[in-house]
CSV table of C-alpha atoms in Angstrom, one decimal:
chain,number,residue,atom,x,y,z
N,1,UNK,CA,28.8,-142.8,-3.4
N,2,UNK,CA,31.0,-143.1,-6.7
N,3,UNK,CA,31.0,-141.1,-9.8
N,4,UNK,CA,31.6,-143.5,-12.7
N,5,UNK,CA,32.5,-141.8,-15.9
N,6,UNK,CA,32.6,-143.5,-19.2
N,7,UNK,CA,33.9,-141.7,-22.2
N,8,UNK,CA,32.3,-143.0,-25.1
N,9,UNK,CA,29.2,-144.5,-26.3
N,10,UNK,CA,30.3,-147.0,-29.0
N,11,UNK,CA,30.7,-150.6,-28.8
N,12,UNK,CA,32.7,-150.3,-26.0
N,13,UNK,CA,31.3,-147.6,-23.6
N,14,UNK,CA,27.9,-148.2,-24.2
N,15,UNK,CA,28.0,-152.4,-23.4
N,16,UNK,CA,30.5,-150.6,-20.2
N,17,UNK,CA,27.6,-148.6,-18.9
N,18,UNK,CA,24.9,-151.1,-18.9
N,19,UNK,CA,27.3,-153.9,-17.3
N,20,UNK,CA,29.2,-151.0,-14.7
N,21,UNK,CA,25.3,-150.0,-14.1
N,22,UNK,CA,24.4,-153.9,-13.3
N,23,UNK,CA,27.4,-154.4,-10.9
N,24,UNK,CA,27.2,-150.6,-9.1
N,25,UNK,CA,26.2,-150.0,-6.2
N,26,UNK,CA,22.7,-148.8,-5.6
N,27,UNK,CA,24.0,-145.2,-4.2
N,28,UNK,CA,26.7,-145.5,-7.4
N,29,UNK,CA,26.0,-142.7,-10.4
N,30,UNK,CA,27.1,-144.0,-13.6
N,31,UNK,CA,28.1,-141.1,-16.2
N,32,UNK,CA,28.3,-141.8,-20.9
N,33,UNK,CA,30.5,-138.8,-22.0
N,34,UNK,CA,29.8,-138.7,-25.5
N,35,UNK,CA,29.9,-136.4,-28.5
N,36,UNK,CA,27.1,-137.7,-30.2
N,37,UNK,CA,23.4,-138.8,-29.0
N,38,UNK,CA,23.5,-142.2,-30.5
N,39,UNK,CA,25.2,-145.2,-30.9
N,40,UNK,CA,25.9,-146.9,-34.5
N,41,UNK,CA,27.2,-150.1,-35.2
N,42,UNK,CA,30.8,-149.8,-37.0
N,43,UNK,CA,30.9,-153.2,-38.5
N,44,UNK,CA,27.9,-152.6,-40.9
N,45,UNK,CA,29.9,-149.4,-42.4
N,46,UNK,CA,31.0,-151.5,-45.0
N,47,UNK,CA,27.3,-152.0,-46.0
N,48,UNK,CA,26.6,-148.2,-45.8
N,49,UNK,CA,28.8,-147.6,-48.3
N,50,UNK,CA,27.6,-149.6,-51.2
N,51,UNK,CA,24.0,-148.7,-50.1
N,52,UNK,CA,23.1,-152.1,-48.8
N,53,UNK,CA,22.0,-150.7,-45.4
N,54,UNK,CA,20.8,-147.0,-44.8
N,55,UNK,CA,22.0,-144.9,-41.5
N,56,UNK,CA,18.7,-145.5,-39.4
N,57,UNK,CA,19.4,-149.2,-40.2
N,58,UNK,CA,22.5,-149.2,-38.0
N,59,UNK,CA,21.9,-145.9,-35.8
N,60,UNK,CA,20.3,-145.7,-32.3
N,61,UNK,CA,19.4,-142.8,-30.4
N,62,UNK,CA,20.8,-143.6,-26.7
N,63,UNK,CA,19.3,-141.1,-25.1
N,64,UNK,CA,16.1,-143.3,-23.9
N,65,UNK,CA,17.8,-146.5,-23.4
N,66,UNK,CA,20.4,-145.2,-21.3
N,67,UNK,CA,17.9,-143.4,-18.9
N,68,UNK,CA,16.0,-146.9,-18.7
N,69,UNK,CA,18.8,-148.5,-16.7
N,70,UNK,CA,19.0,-144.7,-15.0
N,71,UNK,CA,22.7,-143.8,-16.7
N,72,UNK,CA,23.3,-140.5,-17.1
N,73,UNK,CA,24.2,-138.9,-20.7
N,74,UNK,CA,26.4,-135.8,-21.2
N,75,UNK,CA,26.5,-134.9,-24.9
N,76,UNK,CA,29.8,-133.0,-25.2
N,77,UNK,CA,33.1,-133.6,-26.6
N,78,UNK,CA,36.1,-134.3,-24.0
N,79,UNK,CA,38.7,-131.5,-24.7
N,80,UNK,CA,40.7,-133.0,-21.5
N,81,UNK,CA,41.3,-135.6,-19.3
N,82,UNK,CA,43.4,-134.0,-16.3
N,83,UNK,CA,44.2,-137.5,-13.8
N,84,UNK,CA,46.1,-135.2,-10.8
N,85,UNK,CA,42.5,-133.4,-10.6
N,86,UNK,CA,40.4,-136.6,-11.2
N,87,UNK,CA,38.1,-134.2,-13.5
N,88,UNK,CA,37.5,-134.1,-17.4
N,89,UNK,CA,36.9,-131.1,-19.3
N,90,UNK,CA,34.6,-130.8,-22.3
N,91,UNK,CA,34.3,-128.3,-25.0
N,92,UNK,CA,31.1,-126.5,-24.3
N,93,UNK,CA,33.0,-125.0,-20.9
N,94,UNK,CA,32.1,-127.6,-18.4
N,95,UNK,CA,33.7,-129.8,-16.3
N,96,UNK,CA,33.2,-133.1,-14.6
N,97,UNK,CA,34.6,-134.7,-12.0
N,98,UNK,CA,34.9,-138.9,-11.3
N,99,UNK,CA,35.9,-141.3,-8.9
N,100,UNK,CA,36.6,-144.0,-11.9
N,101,UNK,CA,37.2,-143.0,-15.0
N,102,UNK,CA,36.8,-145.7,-18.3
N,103,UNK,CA,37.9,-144.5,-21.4
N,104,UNK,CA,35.9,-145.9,-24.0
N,105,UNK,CA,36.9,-143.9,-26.7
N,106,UNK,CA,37.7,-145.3,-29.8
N,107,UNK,CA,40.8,-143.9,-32.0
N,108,UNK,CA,41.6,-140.6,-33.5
N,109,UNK,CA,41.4,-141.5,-37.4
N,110,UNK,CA,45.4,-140.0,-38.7
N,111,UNK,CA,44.4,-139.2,-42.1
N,112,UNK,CA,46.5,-136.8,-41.5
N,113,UNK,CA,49.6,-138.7,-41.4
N,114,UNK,CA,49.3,-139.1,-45.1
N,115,UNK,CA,49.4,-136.2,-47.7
N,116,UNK,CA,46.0,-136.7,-49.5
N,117,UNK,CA,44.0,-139.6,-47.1
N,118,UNK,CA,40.5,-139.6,-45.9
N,119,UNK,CA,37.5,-137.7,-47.0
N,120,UNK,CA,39.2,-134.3,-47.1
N,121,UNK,CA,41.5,-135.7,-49.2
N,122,UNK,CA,41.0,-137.9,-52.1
N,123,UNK,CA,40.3,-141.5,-50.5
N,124,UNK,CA,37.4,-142.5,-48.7
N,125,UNK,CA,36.6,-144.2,-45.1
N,126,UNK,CA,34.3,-146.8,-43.6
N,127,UNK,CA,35.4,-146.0,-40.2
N,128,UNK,CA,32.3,-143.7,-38.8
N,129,UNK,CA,28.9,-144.0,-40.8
N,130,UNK,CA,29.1,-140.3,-41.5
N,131,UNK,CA,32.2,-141.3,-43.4
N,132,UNK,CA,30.5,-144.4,-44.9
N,133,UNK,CA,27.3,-142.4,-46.1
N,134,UNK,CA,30.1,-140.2,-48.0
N,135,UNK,CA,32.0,-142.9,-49.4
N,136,UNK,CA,28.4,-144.5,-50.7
N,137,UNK,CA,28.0,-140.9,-52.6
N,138,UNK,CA,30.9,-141.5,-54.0
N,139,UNK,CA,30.4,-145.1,-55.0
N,140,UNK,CA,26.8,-144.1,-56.8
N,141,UNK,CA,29.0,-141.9,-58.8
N,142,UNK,CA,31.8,-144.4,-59.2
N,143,UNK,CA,29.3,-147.2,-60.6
N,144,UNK,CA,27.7,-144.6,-63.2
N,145,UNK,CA,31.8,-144.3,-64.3
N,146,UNK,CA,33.5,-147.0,-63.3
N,147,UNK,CA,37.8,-147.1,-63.3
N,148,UNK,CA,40.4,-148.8,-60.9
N,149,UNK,CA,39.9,-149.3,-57.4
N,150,UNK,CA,42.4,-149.3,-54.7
N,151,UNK,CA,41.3,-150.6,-51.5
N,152,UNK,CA,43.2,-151.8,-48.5
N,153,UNK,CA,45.1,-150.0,-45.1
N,154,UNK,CA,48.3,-147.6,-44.8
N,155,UNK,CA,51.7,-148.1,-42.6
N,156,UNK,CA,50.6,-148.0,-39.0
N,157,UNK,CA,46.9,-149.2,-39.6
N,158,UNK,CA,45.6,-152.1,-37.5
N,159,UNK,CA,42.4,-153.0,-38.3
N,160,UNK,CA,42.5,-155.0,-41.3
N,161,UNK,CA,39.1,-156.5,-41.2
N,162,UNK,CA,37.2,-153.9,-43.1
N,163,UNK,CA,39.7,-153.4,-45.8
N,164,UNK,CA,39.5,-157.4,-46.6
N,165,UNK,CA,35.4,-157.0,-46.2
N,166,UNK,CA,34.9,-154.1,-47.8
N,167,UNK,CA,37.2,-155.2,-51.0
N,168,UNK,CA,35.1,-158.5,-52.0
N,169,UNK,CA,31.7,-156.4,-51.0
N,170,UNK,CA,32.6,-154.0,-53.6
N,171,UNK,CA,33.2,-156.9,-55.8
N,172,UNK,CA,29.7,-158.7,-55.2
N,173,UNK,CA,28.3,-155.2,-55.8
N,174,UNK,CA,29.8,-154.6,-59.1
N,175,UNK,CA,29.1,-157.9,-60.2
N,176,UNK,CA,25.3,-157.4,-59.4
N,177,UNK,CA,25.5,-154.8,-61.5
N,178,UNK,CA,27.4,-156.1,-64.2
N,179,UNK,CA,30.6,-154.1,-64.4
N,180,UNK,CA,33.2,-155.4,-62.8
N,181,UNK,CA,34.9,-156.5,-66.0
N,182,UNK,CA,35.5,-152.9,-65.9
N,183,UNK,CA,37.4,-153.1,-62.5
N,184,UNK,CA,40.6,-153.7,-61.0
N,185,UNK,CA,40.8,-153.9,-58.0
N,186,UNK,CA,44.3,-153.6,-56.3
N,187,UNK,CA,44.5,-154.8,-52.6
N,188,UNK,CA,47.1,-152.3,-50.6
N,189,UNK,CA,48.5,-153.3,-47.1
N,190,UNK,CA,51.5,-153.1,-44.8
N,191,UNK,CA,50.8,-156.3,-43.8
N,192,UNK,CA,53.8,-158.4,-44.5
N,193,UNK,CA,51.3,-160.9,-46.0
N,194,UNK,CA,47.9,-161.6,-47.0
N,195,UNK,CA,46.0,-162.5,-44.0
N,196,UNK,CA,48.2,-161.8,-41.5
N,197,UNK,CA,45.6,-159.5,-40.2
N,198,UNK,CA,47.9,-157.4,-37.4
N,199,UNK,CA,47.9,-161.0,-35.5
N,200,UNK,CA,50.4,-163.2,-37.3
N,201,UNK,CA,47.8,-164.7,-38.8
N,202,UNK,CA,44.8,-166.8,-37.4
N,203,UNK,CA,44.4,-170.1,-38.8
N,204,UNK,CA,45.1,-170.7,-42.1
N,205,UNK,CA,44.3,-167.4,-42.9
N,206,UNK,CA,47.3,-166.7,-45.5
N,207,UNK,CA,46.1,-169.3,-48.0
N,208,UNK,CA,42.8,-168.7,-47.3
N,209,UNK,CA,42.5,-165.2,-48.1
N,210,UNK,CA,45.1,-165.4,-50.7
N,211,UNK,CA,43.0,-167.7,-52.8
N,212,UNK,CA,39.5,-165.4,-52.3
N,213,UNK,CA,41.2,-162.5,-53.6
N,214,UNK,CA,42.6,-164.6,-56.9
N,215,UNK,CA,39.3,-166.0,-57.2
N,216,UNK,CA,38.0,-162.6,-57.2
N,217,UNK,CA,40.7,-161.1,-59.2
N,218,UNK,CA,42.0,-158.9,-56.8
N,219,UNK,CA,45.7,-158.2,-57.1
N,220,UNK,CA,47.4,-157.1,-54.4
N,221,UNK,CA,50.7,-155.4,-52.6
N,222,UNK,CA,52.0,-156.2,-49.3
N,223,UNK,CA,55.1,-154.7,-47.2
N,224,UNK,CA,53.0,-151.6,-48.6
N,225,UNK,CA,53.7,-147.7,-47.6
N,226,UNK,CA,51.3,-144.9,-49.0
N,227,UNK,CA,53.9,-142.0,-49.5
N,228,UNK,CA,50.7,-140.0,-50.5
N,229,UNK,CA,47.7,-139.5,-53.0
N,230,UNK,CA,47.0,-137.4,-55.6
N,231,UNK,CA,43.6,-137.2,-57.4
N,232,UNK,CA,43.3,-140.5,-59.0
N,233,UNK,CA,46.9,-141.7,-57.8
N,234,UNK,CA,47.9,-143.3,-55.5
N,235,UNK,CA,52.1,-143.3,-54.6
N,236,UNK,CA,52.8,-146.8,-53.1
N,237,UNK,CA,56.3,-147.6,-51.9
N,238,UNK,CA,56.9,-151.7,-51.4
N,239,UNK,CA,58.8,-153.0,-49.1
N,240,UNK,CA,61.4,-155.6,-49.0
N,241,UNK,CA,61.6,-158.2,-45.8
N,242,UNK,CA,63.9,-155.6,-44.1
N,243,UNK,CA,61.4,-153.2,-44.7
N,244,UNK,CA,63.6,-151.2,-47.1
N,245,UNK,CA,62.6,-149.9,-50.5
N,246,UNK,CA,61.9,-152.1,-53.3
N,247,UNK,CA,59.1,-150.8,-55.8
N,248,UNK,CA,57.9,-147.9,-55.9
N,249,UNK,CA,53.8,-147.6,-57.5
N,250,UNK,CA,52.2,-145.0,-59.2
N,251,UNK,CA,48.6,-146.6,-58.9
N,252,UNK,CA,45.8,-145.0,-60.7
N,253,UNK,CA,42.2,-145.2,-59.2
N,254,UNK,CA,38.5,-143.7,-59.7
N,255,UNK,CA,37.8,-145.1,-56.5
N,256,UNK,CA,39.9,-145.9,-53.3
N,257,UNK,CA,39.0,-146.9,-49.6
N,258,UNK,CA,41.9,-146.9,-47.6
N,259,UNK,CA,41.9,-147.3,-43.8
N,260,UNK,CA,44.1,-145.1,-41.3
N,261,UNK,CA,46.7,-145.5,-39.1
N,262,UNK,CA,44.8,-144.9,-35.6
N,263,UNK,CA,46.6,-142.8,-32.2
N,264,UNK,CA,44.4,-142.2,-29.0
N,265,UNK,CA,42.1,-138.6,-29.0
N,266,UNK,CA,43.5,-135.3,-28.4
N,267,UNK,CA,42.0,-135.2,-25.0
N,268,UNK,CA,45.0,-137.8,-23.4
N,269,UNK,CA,47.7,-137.3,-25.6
N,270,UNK,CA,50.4,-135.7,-24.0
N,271,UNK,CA,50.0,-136.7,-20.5
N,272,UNK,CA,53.2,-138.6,-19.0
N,273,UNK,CA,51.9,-142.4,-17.7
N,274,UNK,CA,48.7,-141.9,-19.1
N,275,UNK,CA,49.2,-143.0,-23.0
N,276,UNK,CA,52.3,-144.3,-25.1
N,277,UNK,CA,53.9,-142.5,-27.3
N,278,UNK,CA,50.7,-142.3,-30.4
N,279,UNK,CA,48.5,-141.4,-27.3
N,280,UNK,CA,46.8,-144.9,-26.4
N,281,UNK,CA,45.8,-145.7,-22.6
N,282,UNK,CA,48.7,-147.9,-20.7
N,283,UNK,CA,47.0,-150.5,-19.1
N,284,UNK,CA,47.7,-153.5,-16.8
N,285,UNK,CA,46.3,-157.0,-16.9
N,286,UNK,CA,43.4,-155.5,-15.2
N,287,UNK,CA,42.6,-152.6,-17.6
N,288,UNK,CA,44.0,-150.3,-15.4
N,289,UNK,CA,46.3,-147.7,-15.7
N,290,UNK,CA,49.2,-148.1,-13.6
N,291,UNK,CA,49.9,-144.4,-13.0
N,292,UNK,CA,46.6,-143.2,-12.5
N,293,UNK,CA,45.2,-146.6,-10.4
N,294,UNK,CA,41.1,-144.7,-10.8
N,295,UNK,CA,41.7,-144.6,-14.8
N,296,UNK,CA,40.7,-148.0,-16.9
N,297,UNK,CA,41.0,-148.5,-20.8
N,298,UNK,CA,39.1,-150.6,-23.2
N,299,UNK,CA,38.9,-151.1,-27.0
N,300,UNK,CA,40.6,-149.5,-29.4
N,301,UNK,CA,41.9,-146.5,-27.1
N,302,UNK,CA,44.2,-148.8,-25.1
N,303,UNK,CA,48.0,-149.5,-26.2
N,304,UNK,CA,48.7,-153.2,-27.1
N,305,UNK,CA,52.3,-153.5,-28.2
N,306,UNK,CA,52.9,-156.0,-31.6
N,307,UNK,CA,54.3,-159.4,-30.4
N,308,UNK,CA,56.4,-159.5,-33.5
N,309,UNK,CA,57.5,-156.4,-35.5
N,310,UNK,CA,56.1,-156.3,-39.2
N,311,UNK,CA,58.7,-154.9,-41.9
N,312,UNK,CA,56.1,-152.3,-42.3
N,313,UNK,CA,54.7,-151.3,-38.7
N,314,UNK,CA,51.4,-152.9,-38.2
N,315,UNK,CA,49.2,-152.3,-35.3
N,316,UNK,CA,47.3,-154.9,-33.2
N,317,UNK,CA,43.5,-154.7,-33.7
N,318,UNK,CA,41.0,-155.3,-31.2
N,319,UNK,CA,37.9,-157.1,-32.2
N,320,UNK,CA,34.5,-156.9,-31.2
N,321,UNK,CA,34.6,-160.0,-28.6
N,322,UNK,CA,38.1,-158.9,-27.4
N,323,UNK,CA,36.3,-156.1,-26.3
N,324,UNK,CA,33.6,-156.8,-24.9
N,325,UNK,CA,35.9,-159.5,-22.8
N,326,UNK,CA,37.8,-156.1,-21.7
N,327,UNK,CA,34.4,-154.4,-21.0
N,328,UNK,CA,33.5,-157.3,-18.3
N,329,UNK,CA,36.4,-157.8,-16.5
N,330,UNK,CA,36.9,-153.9,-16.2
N,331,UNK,CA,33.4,-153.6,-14.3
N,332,UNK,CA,33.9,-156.7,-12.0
N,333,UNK,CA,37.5,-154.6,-11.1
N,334,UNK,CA,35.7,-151.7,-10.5
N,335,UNK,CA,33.3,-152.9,-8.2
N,336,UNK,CA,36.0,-154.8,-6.1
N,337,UNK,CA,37.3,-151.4,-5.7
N,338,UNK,CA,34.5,-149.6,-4.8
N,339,UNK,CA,34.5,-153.0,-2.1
N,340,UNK,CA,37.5,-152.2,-0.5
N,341,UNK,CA,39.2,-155.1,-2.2
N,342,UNK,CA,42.2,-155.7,-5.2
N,343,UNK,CA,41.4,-155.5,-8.6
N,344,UNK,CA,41.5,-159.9,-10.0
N,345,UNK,CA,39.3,-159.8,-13.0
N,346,UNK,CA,41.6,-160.4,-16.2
N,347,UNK,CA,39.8,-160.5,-19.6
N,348,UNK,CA,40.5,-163.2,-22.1
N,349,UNK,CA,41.1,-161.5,-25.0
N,350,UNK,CA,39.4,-164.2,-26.7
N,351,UNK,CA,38.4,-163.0,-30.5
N,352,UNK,CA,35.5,-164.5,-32.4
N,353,UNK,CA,35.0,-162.7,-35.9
N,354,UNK,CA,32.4,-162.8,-38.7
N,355,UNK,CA,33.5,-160.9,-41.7
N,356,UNK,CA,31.7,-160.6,-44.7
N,357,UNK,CA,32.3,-161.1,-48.6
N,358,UNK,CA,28.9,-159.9,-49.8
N,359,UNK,CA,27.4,-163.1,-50.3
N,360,UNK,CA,29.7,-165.7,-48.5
N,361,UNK,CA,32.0,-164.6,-45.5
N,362,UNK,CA,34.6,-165.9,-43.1
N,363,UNK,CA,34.9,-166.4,-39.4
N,364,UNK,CA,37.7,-167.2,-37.1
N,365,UNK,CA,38.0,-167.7,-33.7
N,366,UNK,CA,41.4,-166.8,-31.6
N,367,UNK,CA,41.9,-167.7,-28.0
N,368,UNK,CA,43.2,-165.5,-26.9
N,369,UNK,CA,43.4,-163.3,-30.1
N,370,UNK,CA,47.0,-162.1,-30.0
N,371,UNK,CA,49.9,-165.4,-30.2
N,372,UNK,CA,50.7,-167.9,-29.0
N,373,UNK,CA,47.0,-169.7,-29.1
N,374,UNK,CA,45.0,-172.2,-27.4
N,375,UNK,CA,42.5,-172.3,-29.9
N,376,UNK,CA,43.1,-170.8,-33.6
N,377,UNK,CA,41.1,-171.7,-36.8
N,378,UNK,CA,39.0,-170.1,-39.6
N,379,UNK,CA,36.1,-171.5,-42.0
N,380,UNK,CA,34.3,-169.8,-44.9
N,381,UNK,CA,30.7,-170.3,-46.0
N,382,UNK,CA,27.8,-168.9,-47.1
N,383,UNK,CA,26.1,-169.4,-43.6
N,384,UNK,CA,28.9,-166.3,-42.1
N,385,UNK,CA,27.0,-163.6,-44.3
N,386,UNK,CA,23.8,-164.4,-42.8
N,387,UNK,CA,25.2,-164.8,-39.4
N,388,UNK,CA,27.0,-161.0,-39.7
N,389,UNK,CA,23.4,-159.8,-40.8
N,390,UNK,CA,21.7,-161.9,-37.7
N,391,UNK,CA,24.6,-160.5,-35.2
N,392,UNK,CA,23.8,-156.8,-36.4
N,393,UNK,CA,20.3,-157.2,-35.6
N,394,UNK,CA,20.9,-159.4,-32.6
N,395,UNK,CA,23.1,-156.3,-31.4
N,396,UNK,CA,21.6,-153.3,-31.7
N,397,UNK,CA,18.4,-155.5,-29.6
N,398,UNK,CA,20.8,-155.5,-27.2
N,399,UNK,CA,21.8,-151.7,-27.1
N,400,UNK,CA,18.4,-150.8,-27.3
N,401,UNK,CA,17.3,-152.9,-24.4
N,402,UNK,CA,20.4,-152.6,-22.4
N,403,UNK,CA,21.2,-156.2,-21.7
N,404,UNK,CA,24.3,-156.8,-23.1
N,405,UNK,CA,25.2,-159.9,-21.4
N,406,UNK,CA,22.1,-162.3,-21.7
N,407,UNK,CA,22.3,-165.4,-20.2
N,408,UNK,CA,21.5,-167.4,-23.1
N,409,UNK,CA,24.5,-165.8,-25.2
N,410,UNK,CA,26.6,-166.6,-21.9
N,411,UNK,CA,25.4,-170.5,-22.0
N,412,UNK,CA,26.3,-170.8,-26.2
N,413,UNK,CA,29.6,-169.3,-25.8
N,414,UNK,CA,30.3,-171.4,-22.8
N,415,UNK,CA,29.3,-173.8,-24.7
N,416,UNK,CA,31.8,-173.6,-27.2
N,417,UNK,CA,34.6,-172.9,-24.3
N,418,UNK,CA,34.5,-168.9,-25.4
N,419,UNK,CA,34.7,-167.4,-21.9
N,420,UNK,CA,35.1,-163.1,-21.0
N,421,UNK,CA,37.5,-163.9,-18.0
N,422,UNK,CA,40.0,-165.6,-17.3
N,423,UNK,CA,39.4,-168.9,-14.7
N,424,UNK,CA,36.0,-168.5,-15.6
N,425,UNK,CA,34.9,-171.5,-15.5
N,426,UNK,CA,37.2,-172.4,-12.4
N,427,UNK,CA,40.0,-174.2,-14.6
């Protein structure tokens, strides 16, 4: 008998569970570390926070549909992850012991890095729903008063998704409400140009997304460092191509949504050949750590190095598919261990992305999603907003039923020649 313990219950450790549970053993106990009871799905944030969508909307008590497919739940926070011991500690006292461990966690949000970032300071964040329920407050307020808004990502930052997303949903609210003549917006981001996205670009995203934001009137700043905010400014120092100084900004806002940099959580930072320097899991081709050979990563907590440095660092995101690509091939390598046998599973990395722009959206598809590409394009339409509101709905189904790898999603994507692992198909 093993002791399979996930840390996490998001979009990775959650789909981890149901798929480790699937390919386990019958004698096999598989463990969700978590510190909270439910699961809520991240990309509809941006909605929360211009009250589109309410919490229960997106939010899902796990509790119920993890003990369905007879996975265990621990509601506690991970203080610790100790590898020599193969045990975890968590902050009400307890500890656990594992056979595998799969950390599923998600980043530590560095608002900290930034004199004046994040909800404690004076931006706001669509990276948790509890952050995106405050940043709606704010945005009821905001409307009632409207000023300048500064949306986008600081230095270090990888997930540019959101910031793009949640800049033209802003602008599809105030226009339904009549005010955005009485907005600028300003678009912030190290990138070192629109669209580049952490991943050189997919596609023709830099003309793309360059002409969106003029149709939207959107101005906007790249090579970008936040030196810090003030209330209702925000010190912006641009870049040149050498990433030296060459402007330096004194924006003022009434409203600003700026993403974080991201490191790994407290729990593994710290601890030589687990993480890189900022605290993300090392992995090998196989997810697995090649210190600690019973420790796998997946999602956002795992280190991905940039294939080409940004004059402004830039991290490498890692998108919903890509994850669930990473989820798959983790749980086939797990069981071959629990068989005896080597780890051969290797996930795709394959990203396919629906982003939103309030009424009209864009989509791209990456294969695999970091450079160089087999496959690499992006489209726009009208038809990607209603497919991001069919894909939250389709999702959380899926959660709630714990099948997250139905065979007629398997038979589409095939279709299309979107696989989870490599060799897949035999080719």
């Amino acid at each position: 008998m093993a002791d399979i313990v996930i840390i996490g219950a998001g979009i990775g450790g959650v789909p981890m569970a149901y798929e480790m549970k699937a390919l386990a053993r019958p004698e096999d106990r598989v463990i969700v570390v978590s510190d909270k009871d439910y699961f809520h799905f991240v990309p509809s944030n941006p909605w929360i926070a211009v009250d589109w969508r309410q919490r229960e909307d997106i939010v899902l008590p796990i509790d119920k549909p993890l003990a369905k497919k007879k996975i265990e739940l621990v509601v506690a926070g991970v203080t610790k992850v100790v590898p020599e011991s193969n045990r975890i500690e968590l902050a009400d006292g307890r500890t656990l012991g594992y056979d595998h461990l799969v950390i599923a966690t998600g980043p530590r949000l560095a608002f900290d890095e930034i004199e004046g970032l994040g909800p404690q300071g004076y931006t706001q964040s669509i990276c948790h729903v509890d952050h995106a329920e405050v940043a709606r407050d704010k945005w009821m307020e905001f409307t009632a008063n409207p000023g300048p808004i500064i949306v986008g990502a600081v230095q270090g930052a990888s997930c540019f998704g959101p910031a793009y997303e949640f800049a033209f949903i802003m602008d599809k609210d105030l226009r339904n409400r009549k005010i955005r003549d009485k907005v600028p917006i300003t678009f912030v981001t190290p990138e070192p140009y629109i669209g580049h996205l952490g991943l050189d670009g997919v596609g023709d995203s830099k003309s793309m997304l360059e002409s969106e934001l003029r149709q939207h009137h959107i101005d906007w700043i790249c090579n970008a460092k936040v030196d810090r905010v003030e209330d209702g400014v925000m010190h912006v120092i641009e870049c040149d191509e050498q990433g030296q100084e060459k402007k330096r900004h004194a924006l003022p806002f009434s409203y600003s949504m700026m993403l974080p940099a991201f490191t790994g959580i407290d729990a593994v930072r710290g601890v030589e050949g687990l993480v890189n320097p900022r605290g993300f899991i090392l992995i090998d081709e196989h997810q697995c750590n090649p210190t600690y050979r019973n420790i796998w990563g997946i999602g956002v907590a795992v280190a991905i190095a940039p294939k080409k440095p940004t004059p402004v660092p830039t991290g490498v995101p890692k998108t919903g598919f890509m994850i669930e690509s990473m989820v798959t091939a983790t749980a086939h390598n797990i069981r071959s261990r629990l068989d005896g046998k080597d780890a051969s599973a290797e996930a795709t990395w394959n990203a396919v992305c629906l982003a939103d722009m309030g009424d009209t959206g864009i989509a791209f598809v990456a294969m695999p999603q970091i450079p160089p590409r087999n496959v690499s394009w992006m489209k726009k339409g009208k038809w990607v907003h209603l497919a991001k509101v069919g894909f939250e709905k389709y999702f959380m189904r899926k959660i709630s039923h714990g099948n997250c790898d139905p065979i007629y999603e398997k038979m589409v994507l095939k279709s299309l020649g979107i696989e989870k692992l490599k060799n897949e198909s035999g080719i």
